[in-house]
């Protein structure tokens, strides 16, 4: 009886760990100041962070950061290719909400610019 209860508790603990690791990362909307092409973020990226912003087809996203951009996904779920250069650079293919997945340091800084 005790063995069965212990085993059930063990499986419940494993199930809760799986659920915790499968939870989605929080998404932060990038806010641009009125009249500006750029938005900023400063904060902790050690656990990863998702950012979202609206882009039109043909617009370019340039990201300057001390962190690392893992992926940029467009509104249709297509992963965009980094065009390289000094900063991260992506060209939007579709209009809509784009999602940026990033990791970095405890005090990372990011500048998102859309042209």
PDB file of N, CA and C in Angstrom:
ATOM      1  N   UNK A   1       0.827  -1.191   0.000  1.00  0.00           N
ATOM      2  CA  UNK A   1       0.000   0.000   0.000  1.00  0.00           C
ATOM      3  C   UNK A   1       0.871   1.255   0.000  1.00  0.00           C
ATOM      4  N   UNK A   2       1.868   1.290   0.882  1.00  0.00           N
ATOM      5  CA  UNK A   2       2.766   2.441   0.958  1.00  0.00           C
ATOM      6  C   UNK A   2       3.558   2.553  -0.337  1.00  0.00           C
ATOM      7  N   UNK A   3       3.985   1.416  -0.885  1.00  0.00           N
ATOM      8  CA  UNK A   3       4.737   1.404  -2.129  1.00  0.00           C
ATOM      9  C   UNK A   3       3.920   2.025  -3.260  1.00  0.00           C
ATOM     10  N   UNK A   4       2.637   1.662  -3.347  1.00  0.00           N
ATOM     11  CA  UNK A   4       1.752   2.175  -4.386  1.00  0.00           C
ATOM     12  C   UNK A   4       1.565   3.684  -4.225  1.00  0.00           C
ATOM     13  N   UNK A   5       1.358   4.169  -3.010  1.00  0.00           N
ATOM     14  CA  UNK A   5       1.191   5.606  -2.756  1.00  0.00           C
ATOM     15  C   UNK A   5       2.456   6.368  -3.114  1.00  0.00           C
ATOM     16  N   UNK A   6       3.591   5.808  -2.771  1.00  0.00           N
ATOM     17  CA  UNK A   6       4.866   6.444  -3.090  1.00  0.00           C
ATOM     18  C   UNK A   6       5.050   6.516  -4.604  1.00  0.00           C
ATOM     19  N   UNK A   7       4.684   5.442  -5.296  1.00  0.00           N
ATOM     20  CA  UNK A   7       4.810   5.409  -6.747  1.00  0.00           C
ATOM     21  C   UNK A   7       3.868   6.428  -7.384  1.00  0.00           C
ATOM     22  N   UNK A   8       2.646   6.556  -6.882  1.00  0.00           N
ATOM     23  CA  UNK A   8       1.699   7.536  -7.408  1.00  0.00           C
ATOM     24  C   UNK A   8       2.216   8.952  -7.196  1.00  0.00           C
ATOM     25  N   UNK A   9       2.787   9.205  -6.026  1.00  0.00           N
ATOM     26  CA  UNK A   9       3.354  10.515  -5.726  1.00  0.00           C
ATOM     27  C   UNK A   9       4.522  10.824  -6.669  1.00  0.00           C
ATOM     28  N   UNK A  10       5.335   9.812  -6.928  1.00  0.00           N
ATOM     29  CA  UNK A  10       6.473   9.977  -7.833  1.00  0.00           C
ATOM     30  C   UNK A  10       5.976  10.333  -9.240  1.00  0.00           C
ATOM     31  N   UNK A  11       4.986   9.617  -9.753  1.00  0.00           N
ATOM     32  CA  UNK A  11       4.447   9.898 -11.089  1.00  0.00           C
ATOM     33  C   UNK A  11       3.794  11.283 -11.139  1.00  0.00           C
ATOM     34  N   UNK A  12       3.127  11.667 -10.068  1.00  0.00           N
ATOM     35  CA  UNK A  12       2.512  12.996 -10.022  1.00  0.00           C
ATOM     36  C   UNK A  12       3.574  14.082 -10.070  1.00  0.00           C
ATOM     37  N   UNK A  13       4.688  13.845  -9.386  1.00  0.00           N
ATOM     38  CA  UNK A  13       5.788  14.818  -9.409  1.00  0.00           C
ATOM     39  C   UNK A  13       6.390  14.936 -10.800  1.00  0.00           C
ATOM     40  N   UNK A  14       6.585  13.803 -11.460  1.00  0.00           N
ATOM     41  CA  UNK A  14       7.123  13.814 -12.822  1.00  0.00           C
ATOM     42  C   UNK A  14       6.169  14.527 -13.765  1.00  0.00           C
ATOM     43  N   UNK A  15       4.878  14.246 -13.633  1.00  0.00           N
ATOM     44  CA  UNK A  15       3.878  14.888 -14.497  1.00  0.00           C
ATOM     45  C   UNK A  15       3.866  16.398 -14.296  1.00  0.00           C
ATOM     46  N   UNK A  16       4.005  16.856 -13.052  1.00  0.00           N
ATOM     47  CA  UNK A  16       4.000  18.299 -12.812  1.00  0.00           C
ATOM     48  C   UNK A  16       5.251  18.949 -13.380  1.00  0.00           C
ATOM     49  N   UNK A  17       6.394  18.281 -13.341  1.00  0.00           N
ATOM     50  CA  UNK A  17       7.618  18.821 -13.941  1.00  0.00           C
ATOM     51  C   UNK A  17       7.488  18.933 -15.446  1.00  0.00           C
ATOM     52  N   UNK A  18       6.877  17.938 -16.074  1.00  0.00           N
ATOM     53  CA  UNK A  18       6.663  17.976 -17.522  1.00  0.00           C
ATOM     54  C   UNK A  18       5.751  19.146 -17.866  1.00  0.00           C
ATOM     55  N   UNK A  19       4.717  19.356 -17.088  1.00  0.00           N
ATOM     56  CA  UNK A  19       3.794  20.472 -17.334  1.00  0.00           C
ATOM     57  C   UNK A  19       4.509  21.810 -17.191  1.00  0.00           C
ATOM     58  N   UNK A  20       5.353  21.935 -16.174  1.00  0.00           N
ATOM     59  CA  UNK A  20       6.059  23.190 -15.964  1.00  0.00           C
ATOM     60  C   UNK A  20       7.000  23.499 -17.119  1.00  0.00           C
ATOM     61  N   UNK A  21       7.696  22.476 -17.630  1.00  0.00           N
ATOM     62  CA  UNK A  21       8.643  22.733 -18.716  1.00  0.00           C
ATOM     63  C   UNK A  21       7.932  23.002 -20.026  1.00  0.00           C
ATOM     64  N   UNK A  22       6.671  22.604 -20.153  1.00  0.00           N
ATOM     65  CA  UNK A  22       5.938  22.807 -21.397  1.00  0.00           C
ATOM     66  C   UNK A  22       5.188  24.143 -21.429  1.00  0.00           C
ATOM     67  N   UNK A  23       5.228  24.903 -20.354  1.00  0.00           N
ATOM     68  CA  UNK A  23       4.531  26.176 -20.318  1.00  0.00           C
ATOM     69  C   UNK A  23       5.174  27.156 -21.297  1.00  0.00           C
ATOM     70  N   UNK A  24       4.349  27.979 -21.905  1.00  0.00           N
ATOM     71  CA  UNK A  24       4.839  28.956 -22.878  1.00  0.00           C
ATOM     72  C   UNK A  24       5.580  30.094 -22.186  1.00  0.00           C
ATOM     73  N   UNK A  25       6.557  30.642 -22.916  1.00  0.00           N
ATOM     74  CA  UNK A  25       7.266  31.812 -22.408  1.00  0.00           C
ATOM     75  C   UNK A  25       6.336  33.016 -22.486  1.00  0.00           C
ATOM     76  N   UNK A  26       6.491  33.954 -21.575  1.00  0.00           N
ATOM     77  CA  UNK A  26       5.680  35.172 -21.668  1.00  0.00           C
ATOM     78  C   UNK A  26       6.062  35.974 -22.908  1.00  0.00           C
ATOM     79  N   UNK A  27       5.088  36.635 -23.501  1.00  0.00           N
ATOM     80  CA  UNK A  27       5.335  37.458 -24.684  1.00  0.00           C
ATOM     81  C   UNK A  27       5.169  38.920 -24.313  1.00  0.00           C
ATOM     82  N   UNK A  28       6.167  39.722 -24.655  1.00  0.00           N
ATOM     83  CA  UNK A  28       6.123  41.159 -24.411  1.00  0.00           C
ATOM     84  C   UNK A  28       5.933  41.875 -25.740  1.00  0.00           C
ATOM     85  N   UNK A  29       4.985  42.786 -25.778  1.00  0.00           N
ATOM     86  CA  UNK A  29       4.769  43.574 -26.981  1.00  0.00           C
ATOM     87  C   UNK A  29       5.809  44.690 -27.028  1.00  0.00           C
ATOM     88  N   UNK A  30       6.409  44.872 -28.204  1.00  0.00           N
ATOM     89  CA  UNK A  30       7.377  45.956 -28.377  1.00  0.00           C
ATOM     90  C   UNK A  30       6.591  47.238 -28.635  1.00  0.00           C
ATOM     91  N   UNK A  31       6.800  48.250 -27.806  1.00  0.00           N
ATOM     92  CA  UNK A  31       6.099  49.527 -27.919  1.00  0.00           C
ATOM     93  C   UNK A  31       7.051  50.556 -28.535  1.00  0.00           C
ATOM     94  N   UNK A  32       6.589  51.224 -29.570  1.00  0.00           N
ATOM     95  CA  UNK A  32       7.375  52.261 -30.227  1.00  0.00           C
ATOM     96  C   UNK A  32       6.864  53.625 -29.780  1.00  0.00           C
ATOM     97  N   UNK A  33       7.783  54.539 -29.507  1.00  0.00           N
ATOM     98  CA  UNK A  33       7.378  55.903 -29.170  1.00  0.00           C
ATOM     99  C   UNK A  33       6.781  56.542 -30.417  1.00  0.00           C
ATOM    100  N   UNK A  34       5.833  57.435 -30.211  1.00  0.00           N
ATOM    101  CA  UNK A  34       5.172  58.104 -31.324  1.00  0.00           C
ATOM    102  C   UNK A  34       6.215  58.804 -32.211  1.00  0.00           C
ATOM    103  N   UNK A  35       6.141  58.538 -33.514  1.00  0.00           N
ATOM    104  CA  UNK A  35       7.057  59.147 -34.470  1.00  0.00           C
ATOM    105  C   UNK A  35       8.411  58.460 -34.577  1.00  0.00           C
ATOM    106  N   UNK A  36       8.614  57.363 -33.820  1.00  0.00           N
ATOM    107  CA  UNK A  36       9.899  56.668 -33.833  1.00  0.00           C
ATOM    108  C   UNK A  36       9.777  55.327 -34.557  1.00  0.00           C
ATOM    109  N   UNK A  37      10.841  54.923 -35.210  1.00  0.00           N
ATOM    110  CA  UNK A  37      10.897  53.608 -35.860  1.00  0.00           C
ATOM    111  C   UNK A  37      11.405  52.536 -34.905  1.00  0.00           C
ATOM    112  N   UNK A  38      11.797  52.934 -33.685  1.00  0.00           N
ATOM    113  CA  UNK A  38      12.462  52.007 -32.778  1.00  0.00           C
ATOM    114  C   UNK A  38      11.745  51.886 -31.430  1.00  0.00           C
ATOM    115  N   UNK A  39      11.809  50.687 -30.880  1.00  0.00           N
ATOM    116  CA  UNK A  39      11.317  50.406 -29.541  1.00  0.00           C
ATOM    117  C   UNK A  39      12.443  49.774 -28.744  1.00  0.00           C
ATOM    118  N   UNK A  40      12.395  49.884 -27.417  1.00  0.00           N
ATOM    119  CA  UNK A  40      13.492  49.411 -26.566  1.00  0.00           C
ATOM    120  C   UNK A  40      12.985  48.476 -25.478  1.00  0.00           C
ATOM    121  N   UNK A  41      13.904  47.629 -25.012  1.00  0.00           N
ATOM    122  CA  UNK A  41      13.634  46.733 -23.884  1.00  0.00           C
ATOM    123  C   UNK A  41      14.929  46.601 -23.087  1.00  0.00           C
ATOM    124  N   UNK A  42      14.796  46.592 -21.774  1.00  0.00           N
ATOM    125  CA  UNK A  42      15.933  46.337 -20.893  1.00  0.00           C
ATOM    126  C   UNK A  42      15.422  45.424 -19.799  1.00  0.00           C
ATOM    127  N   UNK A  43      16.080  44.267 -19.634  1.00  0.00           N
ATOM    128  CA  UNK A  43      15.625  43.339 -18.612  1.00  0.00           C
ATOM    129  C   UNK A  43      16.343  42.004 -18.672  1.00  0.00           C
ATOM    130  N   UNK A  44      15.805  41.064 -17.930  1.00  0.00           N
ATOM    131  CA  UNK A  44      16.390  39.737 -17.763  1.00  0.00           C
ATOM    132  C   UNK A  44      15.975  38.814 -18.903  1.00  0.00           C
ATOM    133  N   UNK A  45      16.956  38.300 -19.638  1.00  0.00           N
ATOM    134  CA  UNK A  45      16.681  37.373 -20.736  1.00  0.00           C
ATOM    135  C   UNK A  45      17.241  35.979 -20.464  1.00  0.00           C
ATOM    136  N   UNK A  46      17.672  35.706 -19.233  1.00  0.00           N
ATOM    137  CA  UNK A  46      18.320  34.421 -18.950  1.00  0.00           C
ATOM    138  C   UNK A  46      17.389  33.230 -19.155  1.00  0.00           C
ATOM    139  N   UNK A  47      16.096  33.400 -18.925  1.00  0.00           N
ATOM    140  CA  UNK A  47      15.132  32.303 -19.121  1.00  0.00           C
ATOM    141  C   UNK A  47      14.501  32.344 -20.504  1.00  0.00           C
ATOM    142  N   UNK A  48      14.905  33.305 -21.303  1.00  0.00           N
ATOM    143  CA  UNK A  48      14.303  33.458 -22.626  1.00  0.00           C
ATOM    144  C   UNK A  48      13.108  34.386 -22.558  1.00  0.00           C
ATOM    145  N   UNK A  49      12.810  35.001 -23.675  1.00  0.00           N
ATOM    146  CA  UNK A  49      11.693  35.947 -23.738  1.00  0.00           C
ATOM    147  C   UNK A  49      11.183  35.988 -25.171  1.00  0.00           C
ATOM    148  N   UNK A  50       9.878  36.138 -25.292  1.00  0.00           N
ATOM    149  CA  UNK A  50       9.252  36.332 -26.597  1.00  0.00           C
ATOM    150  C   UNK A  50       8.793  37.776 -26.701  1.00  0.00           C
ATOM    151  N   UNK A  51       9.018  38.378 -27.851  1.00  0.00           N
ATOM    152  CA  UNK A  51       8.560  39.736 -28.126  1.00  0.00           C
ATOM    153  C   UNK A  51       7.692  39.692 -29.373  1.00  0.00           C
ATOM    154  N   UNK A  52       6.670  40.536 -29.417  1.00  0.00           N
ATOM    155  CA  UNK A  52       5.831  40.599 -30.612  1.00  0.00           C
ATOM    156  C   UNK A  52       5.750  42.034 -31.100  1.00  0.00           C
ATOM    157  N   UNK A  53       5.673  42.169 -32.427  1.00  0.00           N
ATOM    158  CA  UNK A  53       5.481  43.485 -33.025  1.00  0.00           C
ATOM    159  C   UNK A  53       4.799  43.326 -34.369  1.00  0.00           C
ATOM    160  N   UNK A  54       4.129  44.377 -34.780  1.00  0.00           N
ATOM    161  CA  UNK A  54       3.411  44.390 -36.056  1.00  0.00           C
ATOM    162  C   UNK A  54       4.339  44.878 -37.160  1.00  0.00           C
ATOM    163  N   UNK A  55       4.322  44.166 -38.279  1.00  0.00           N
ATOM    164  CA  UNK A  55       5.123  44.570 -39.435  1.00  0.00           C
ATOM    165  C   UNK A  55       4.309  44.392 -40.708  1.00  0.00           C
ATOM    166  N   UNK A  56       4.610  45.228 -41.688  1.00  0.00           N
ATOM    167  CA  UNK A  56       4.013  45.095 -43.007  1.00  0.00           C
ATOM    168  C   UNK A  56       4.942  44.312 -43.917  1.00  0.00           C
ATOM    169  N   UNK A  57       4.380  43.676 -44.930  1.00  0.00           N
ATOM    170  CA  UNK A  57       5.195  42.948 -45.907  1.00  0.00           C
ATOM    171  C   UNK A  57       6.207  43.909 -46.519  1.00  0.00           C
ATOM    172  N   UNK A  58       7.448  43.472 -46.624  1.00  0.00           N
ATOM    173  CA  UNK A  58       8.496  44.289 -47.215  1.00  0.00           C
ATOM    174  C   UNK A  58       9.252  45.153 -46.226  1.00  0.00           C
ATOM    175  N   UNK A  59       8.762  45.267 -44.991  1.00  0.00           N
ATOM    176  CA  UNK A  59       9.486  46.055 -43.999  1.00  0.00           C
ATOM    177  C   UNK A  59      10.687  45.274 -43.478  1.00  0.00           C
ATOM    178  N   UNK A  60      11.681  46.008 -42.978  1.00  0.00           N
ATOM    179  CA  UNK A  60      12.889  45.408 -42.435  1.00  0.00           C
ATOM    180  C   UNK A  60      12.915  45.608 -40.926  1.00  0.00           C
ATOM    181  N   UNK A  61      13.234  44.538 -40.192  1.00  0.00           N
ATOM    182  CA  UNK A  61      13.416  44.577 -38.744  1.00  0.00           C
ATOM    183  C   UNK A  61      14.906  44.479 -38.463  1.00  0.00           C
ATOM    184  N   UNK A  62      15.445  45.452 -37.716  1.00  0.00           N
ATOM    185  CA  UNK A  62      16.848  45.439 -37.309  1.00  0.00           C
ATOM    186  C   UNK A  62      16.862  45.404 -35.779  1.00  0.00           C
ATOM    187  N   UNK A  63      17.577  44.413 -35.225  1.00  0.00           N
ATOM    188  CA  UNK A  63      17.651  44.237 -33.776  1.00  0.00           C
ATOM    189  C   UNK A  63      19.093  44.424 -33.327  1.00  0.00           C
ATOM    190  N   UNK A  64      19.302  45.413 -32.455  1.00  0.00           N
ATOM    191  CA  UNK A  64      20.613  45.651 -31.835  1.00  0.00           C
ATOM    192  C   UNK A  64      20.499  45.177 -30.389  1.00  0.00           C
ATOM    193  N   UNK A  65      21.386  44.266 -29.978  1.00  0.00           N
ATOM    194  CA  UNK A  65      21.276  43.696 -28.637  1.00  0.00           C
ATOM    195  C   UNK A  65      22.596  43.101 -28.174  1.00  0.00           C
ATOM    196  N   UNK A  66      22.723  42.980 -26.851  1.00  0.00           N
ATOM    197  CA  UNK A  66      23.830  42.224 -26.287  1.00  0.00           C
ATOM    198  C   UNK A  66      23.390  40.782 -26.025  1.00  0.00           C
ATOM    199  N   UNK A  67      22.134  40.478 -26.339  1.00  0.00           N
ATOM    200  CA  UNK A  67      21.593  39.125 -26.212  1.00  0.00           C
ATOM    201  C   UNK A  67      21.708  38.374 -27.529  1.00  0.00           C
ATOM    202  N   UNK A  68      20.950  37.286 -27.638  1.00  0.00           N
ATOM    203  CA  UNK A  68      20.984  36.444 -28.832  1.00  0.00           C
ATOM    204  C   UNK A  68      19.565  36.229 -29.347  1.00  0.00           C
ATOM    205  N   UNK A  69      19.342  36.534 -30.629  1.00  0.00           N
ATOM    206  CA  UNK A  69      18.049  36.269 -31.265  1.00  0.00           C
ATOM    207  C   UNK A  69      18.052  34.810 -31.706  1.00  0.00           C
ATOM    208  N   UNK A  70      17.118  34.013 -31.175  1.00  0.00           N
ATOM    209  CA  UNK A  70      17.034  32.612 -31.566  1.00  0.00           C
ATOM    210  C   UNK A  70      16.227  32.448 -32.845  1.00  0.00           C
ATOM    211  N   UNK A  71      15.028  33.060 -32.881  1.00  0.00           N
ATOM    212  CA  UNK A  71      14.195  32.983 -34.088  1.00  0.00           C
ATOM    213  C   UNK A  71      13.333  34.232 -34.216  1.00  0.00           C
ATOM    214  N   UNK A  72      12.993  34.546 -35.460  1.00  0.00           N
ATOM    215  CA  UNK A  72      11.962  35.542 -35.767  1.00  0.00           C
ATOM    216  C   UNK A  72      10.960  34.821 -36.655  1.00  0.00           C
ATOM    217  N   UNK A  73       9.708  34.790 -36.194  1.00  0.00           N
ATOM    218  CA  UNK A  73       8.648  34.070 -36.904  1.00  0.00           C
ATOM    219  C   UNK A  73       7.594  35.069 -37.346  1.00  0.00           C
ATOM    220  N   UNK A  74       7.148  34.956 -38.606  1.00  0.00           N
ATOM    221  CA  UNK A  74       6.148  35.905 -39.098  1.00  0.00           C
ATOM    222  C   UNK A  74       4.735  35.445 -38.772  1.00  0.00           C
ATOM    223  N   UNK A  75       3.756  36.214 -39.227  1.00  0.00           N
ATOM    224  CA  UNK A  75       2.351  35.970 -38.887  1.00  0.00           C
ATOM    225  C   UNK A  75       1.817  34.661 -39.466  1.00  0.00           C
ATOM    226  N   UNK A  76       2.511  34.077 -40.434  1.00  0.00           N
ATOM    227  CA  UNK A  76       2.097  32.805 -41.042  1.00  0.00           C
ATOM    228  C   UNK A  76       2.879  31.626 -40.477  1.00  0.00           C
ATOM    229  N   UNK A  77       3.736  31.890 -39.477  1.00  0.00           N
ATOM    230  CA  UNK A  77       4.515  30.830 -38.855  1.00  0.00           C
ATOM    231  C   UNK A  77       5.835  30.538 -39.551  1.00  0.00           C
ATOM    232  N   UNK A  78       6.200  31.332 -40.542  1.00  0.00           N
ATOM    233  CA  UNK A  78       7.454  31.132 -41.264  1.00  0.00           C
ATOM    234  C   UNK A  78       8.604  31.757 -40.484  1.00  0.00           C
ATOM    235  N   UNK A  79       9.681  30.985 -40.296  1.00  0.00           N
ATOM    236  CA  UNK A  79      10.876  31.490 -39.617  1.00  0.00           C
ATOM    237  C   UNK A  79      11.677  32.302 -40.628  1.00  0.00           C
ATOM    238  N   UNK A  80      11.981  33.551 -40.256  1.00  0.00           N
ATOM    239  CA  UNK A  80      12.710  34.449 -41.148  1.00  0.00           C
ATOM    240  C   UNK A  80      14.214  34.262 -40.986  1.00  0.00           C
ATOM    241  N   UNK A  81      14.931  34.448 -42.081  1.00  0.00           N
ATOM    242  CA  UNK A  81      16.383  34.294 -42.098  1.00  0.00           C
ATOM    243  C   UNK A  81      17.050  35.601 -41.697  1.00  0.00           C
ATOM    244  N   UNK A  82      18.078  35.487 -40.831  1.00  0.00           N
ATOM    245  CA  UNK A  82      18.866  36.657 -40.450  1.00  0.00           C
ATOM    246  C   UNK A  82      19.718  37.052 -41.648  1.00  0.00           C
ATOM    247  N   UNK A  83      19.562  38.301 -42.097  1.00  0.00           N
ATOM    248  CA  UNK A  83      20.302  38.798 -43.257  1.00  0.00           C
ATOM    249  C   UNK A  83      21.705  39.247 -42.889  1.00  0.00           C
ATOM    250  N   UNK A  84      22.031  39.168 -41.584  1.00  0.00           N
ATOM    251  CA  UNK A  84      23.392  39.425 -41.136  1.00  0.00           C
ATOM    252  C   UNK A  84      23.767  40.888 -41.029  1.00  0.00           C
ATOM    253  N   UNK A  85      25.069  41.110 -40.991  1.00  0.00           N
ATOM    254  CA  UNK A  85      25.592  42.451 -40.780  1.00  0.00           C
ATOM    255  C   UNK A  85      25.988  42.618 -39.331  1.00  0.00           C
ATOM    256  N   UNK A  86      26.170  43.859 -38.931  1.00  0.00           N
ATOM    257  CA  UNK A  86      26.565  44.167 -37.557  1.00  0.00           C
ATOM    258  C   UNK A  86      25.474  43.773 -36.567  1.00  0.00           C
ATOM    259  N   UNK A  87      24.208  43.978 -36.960  1.00  0.00           N
ATOM    260  CA  UNK A  87      23.057  43.658 -36.117  1.00  0.00           C
ATOM    261  C   UNK A  87      22.268  42.522 -36.748  1.00  0.00           C
ATOM    262  N   UNK A  88      21.279  42.033 -36.011  1.00  0.00           N
ATOM    263  CA  UNK A  88      20.348  41.054 -36.578  1.00  0.00           C
ATOM    264  C   UNK A  88      19.420  41.809 -37.526  1.00  0.00           C
ATOM    265  N   UNK A  89      19.156  41.246 -38.700  1.00  0.00           N
ATOM    266  CA  UNK A  89      18.340  41.938 -39.693  1.00  0.00           C
ATOM    267  C   UNK A  89      17.418  40.938 -40.403  1.00  0.00           C
ATOM    268  N   UNK A  90      16.128  41.283 -40.478  1.00  0.00           N
ATOM    269  CA  UNK A  90      15.125  40.386 -41.063  1.00  0.00           C
ATOM    270  C   UNK A  90      14.200  41.178 -41.979  1.00  0.00           C
ATOM    271  N   UNK A  91      13.794  40.561 -43.088  1.00  0.00           N
ATOM    272  CA  UNK A  91      12.837  41.182 -44.007  1.00  0.00           C
ATOM    273  C   UNK A  91      11.502  40.476 -43.877  1.00  0.00           C
ATOM    274  N   UNK A  92      10.445  41.245 -43.622  1.00  0.00           N
ATOM    275  CA  UNK A  92       9.104  40.678 -43.476  1.00  0.00           C
ATOM    276  C   UNK A  92       8.555  40.254 -44.840  1.00  0.00           C
ATOM    277  N   UNK A  93       8.000  39.059 -44.889  1.00  0.00           N
ATOM    278  CA  UNK A  93       7.386  38.551 -46.113  1.00  0.00           C
ATOM    279  C   UNK A  93       5.875  38.777 -46.064  1.00  0.00           C
ATOM    280  N   UNK A  94       5.308  38.613 -44.870  1.00  0.00           N
ATOM    281  CA  UNK A  94       3.864  38.765 -44.675  1.00  0.00           C
ATOM    282  C   UNK A  94       3.564  39.901 -43.694  1.00  0.00           C
ATOM    283  N   UNK A  95       2.403  40.510 -43.854  1.00  0.00           N
ATOM    284  CA  UNK A  95       1.920  41.523 -42.922  1.00  0.00           C
ATOM    285  C   UNK A  95       1.310  40.840 -41.707  1.00  0.00           C
ATOM    286  N   UNK A  96       1.538  41.405 -40.524  1.00  0.00           N
ATOM    287  CA  UNK A  96       0.918  40.883 -39.312  1.00  0.00           C
ATOM    288  C   UNK A  96       1.874  40.888 -38.131  1.00  0.00           C
ATOM    289  N   UNK A  97       1.503  40.121 -37.109  1.00  0.00           N
ATOM    290  CA  UNK A  97       2.287  40.046 -35.877  1.00  0.00           C
ATOM    291  C   UNK A  97       3.474  39.107 -36.062  1.00  0.00           C
ATOM    292  N   UNK A  98       4.648  39.619 -35.777  1.00  0.00           N
ATOM    293  CA  UNK A  98       5.879  38.841 -35.839  1.00  0.00           C
ATOM    294  C   UNK A  98       6.356  38.584 -34.413  1.00  0.00           C
ATOM    295  N   UNK A  99       6.920  37.401 -34.182  1.00  0.00           N
ATOM    296  CA  UNK A  99       7.375  37.005 -32.852  1.00  0.00           C
ATOM    297  C   UNK A  99       8.882  36.783 -32.862  1.00  0.00           C
ATOM    298  N   UNK A 100       9.553  37.376 -31.888  1.00  0.00           N
ATOM    299  CA  UNK A 100      11.001  37.268 -31.763  1.00  0.00           C
ATOM    300  C   UNK A 100      11.316  36.504 -30.481  1.00  0.00           C
ATOM    301  N   UNK A 101      12.075  35.410 -30.595  1.00  0.00           N
ATOM    302  CA  UNK A 101      12.482  34.612 -29.437  1.00  0.00           C
ATOM    303  C   UNK A 101      13.940  34.926 -29.149  1.00  0.00           C
ATOM    304  N   UNK A 102      14.208  35.350 -27.900  1.00  0.00           N
ATOM    305  CA  UNK A 102      15.562  35.778 -27.528  1.00  0.00           C
ATOM    306  C   UNK A 102      15.995  35.202 -26.185  1.00  0.00           C
ATOM    307  N   UNK A 103      17.310  35.107 -26.008  1.00  0.00           N
ATOM    308  CA  UNK A 103      17.919  34.780 -24.720  1.00  0.00           C
ATOM    309  C   UNK A 103      19.078  35.757 -24.509  1.00  0.00           C
ATOM    310  N   UNK A 104      19.520  35.854 -23.269  1.00  0.00           N
ATOM    311  CA  UNK A 104      20.618  36.784 -22.987  1.00  0.00           C
ATOM    312  C   UNK A 104      21.013  36.762 -21.528  1.00  0.00           C
ATOM    313  N   UNK A 105      21.489  37.901 -21.085  1.00  0.00           N
ATOM    314  CA  UNK A 105      22.001  38.054 -19.722  1.00  0.00           C
ATOM    315  C   UNK A 105      20.914  38.562 -18.780  1.00  0.00           C
ATOM    316  N   UNK A 106      21.297  38.706 -17.524  1.00  0.00           N
ATOM    317  CA  UNK A 106      20.379  39.223 -16.503  1.00  0.00           C
ATOM    318  C   UNK A 106      19.956  40.650 -16.852  1.00  0.00           C
ATOM    319  N   UNK A 107      20.880  41.470 -17.312  1.00  0.00           N
ATOM    320  CA  UNK A 107      20.559  42.850 -17.665  1.00  0.00           C
ATOM    321  C   UNK A 107      20.862  43.085 -19.153  1.00  0.00           C
ATOM    322  N   UNK A 108      20.039  42.513 -20.006  1.00  0.00           N
ATOM    323  CA  UNK A 108      20.215  42.668 -21.450  1.00  0.00           C
ATOM    324  C   UNK A 108      19.483  43.902 -21.945  1.00  0.00           C
ATOM    325  N   UNK A 109      19.995  44.470 -23.030  1.00  0.00           N
ATOM    326  CA  UNK A 109      19.349  45.611 -23.668  1.00  0.00           C
ATOM    327  C   UNK A 109      19.079  45.266 -25.129  1.00  0.00           C
ATOM    328  N   UNK A 110      17.908  45.699 -25.608  1.00  0.00           N
ATOM    329  CA  UNK A 110      17.519  45.435 -26.990  1.00  0.00           C
ATOM    330  C   UNK A 110      16.930  46.687 -27.604  1.00  0.00           C
ATOM    331  N   UNK A 111      17.261  46.938 -28.850  1.00  0.00           N
ATOM    332  CA  UNK A 111      16.609  47.972 -29.634  1.00  0.00           C
ATOM    333  C   UNK A 111      16.026  47.290 -30.871  1.00  0.00           C
ATOM    334  N   UNK A 112      14.708  47.419 -31.055  1.00  0.00           N
ATOM    335  CA  UNK A 112      14.008  46.884 -32.219  1.00  0.00           C
ATOM    336  C   UNK A 112      13.670  48.059 -33.134  1.00  0.00           C
ATOM    337  N   UNK A 113      14.122  48.041 -34.378  1.00  0.00           N
ATOM    338  CA  UNK A 113      13.800  49.114 -35.333  1.00  0.00           C
ATOM    339  C   UNK A 113      13.153  48.499 -36.566  1.00  0.00           C
ATOM    340  N   UNK A 114      12.074  49.119 -37.021  1.00  0.00           N
ATOM    341  CA  UNK A 114      11.355  48.664 -38.215  1.00  0.00           C
ATOM    342  C   UNK A 114      11.384  49.786 -39.233  1.00  0.00           C
ATOM    343  N   UNK A 115      11.826  49.455 -40.443  1.00  0.00           N
ATOM    344  CA  UNK A 115      11.935  50.443 -41.536  1.00  0.00           C
ATOM    345  C   UNK A 115      11.111  50.002 -42.731  1.00  0.00           C
TER     346      UNK A 115
END
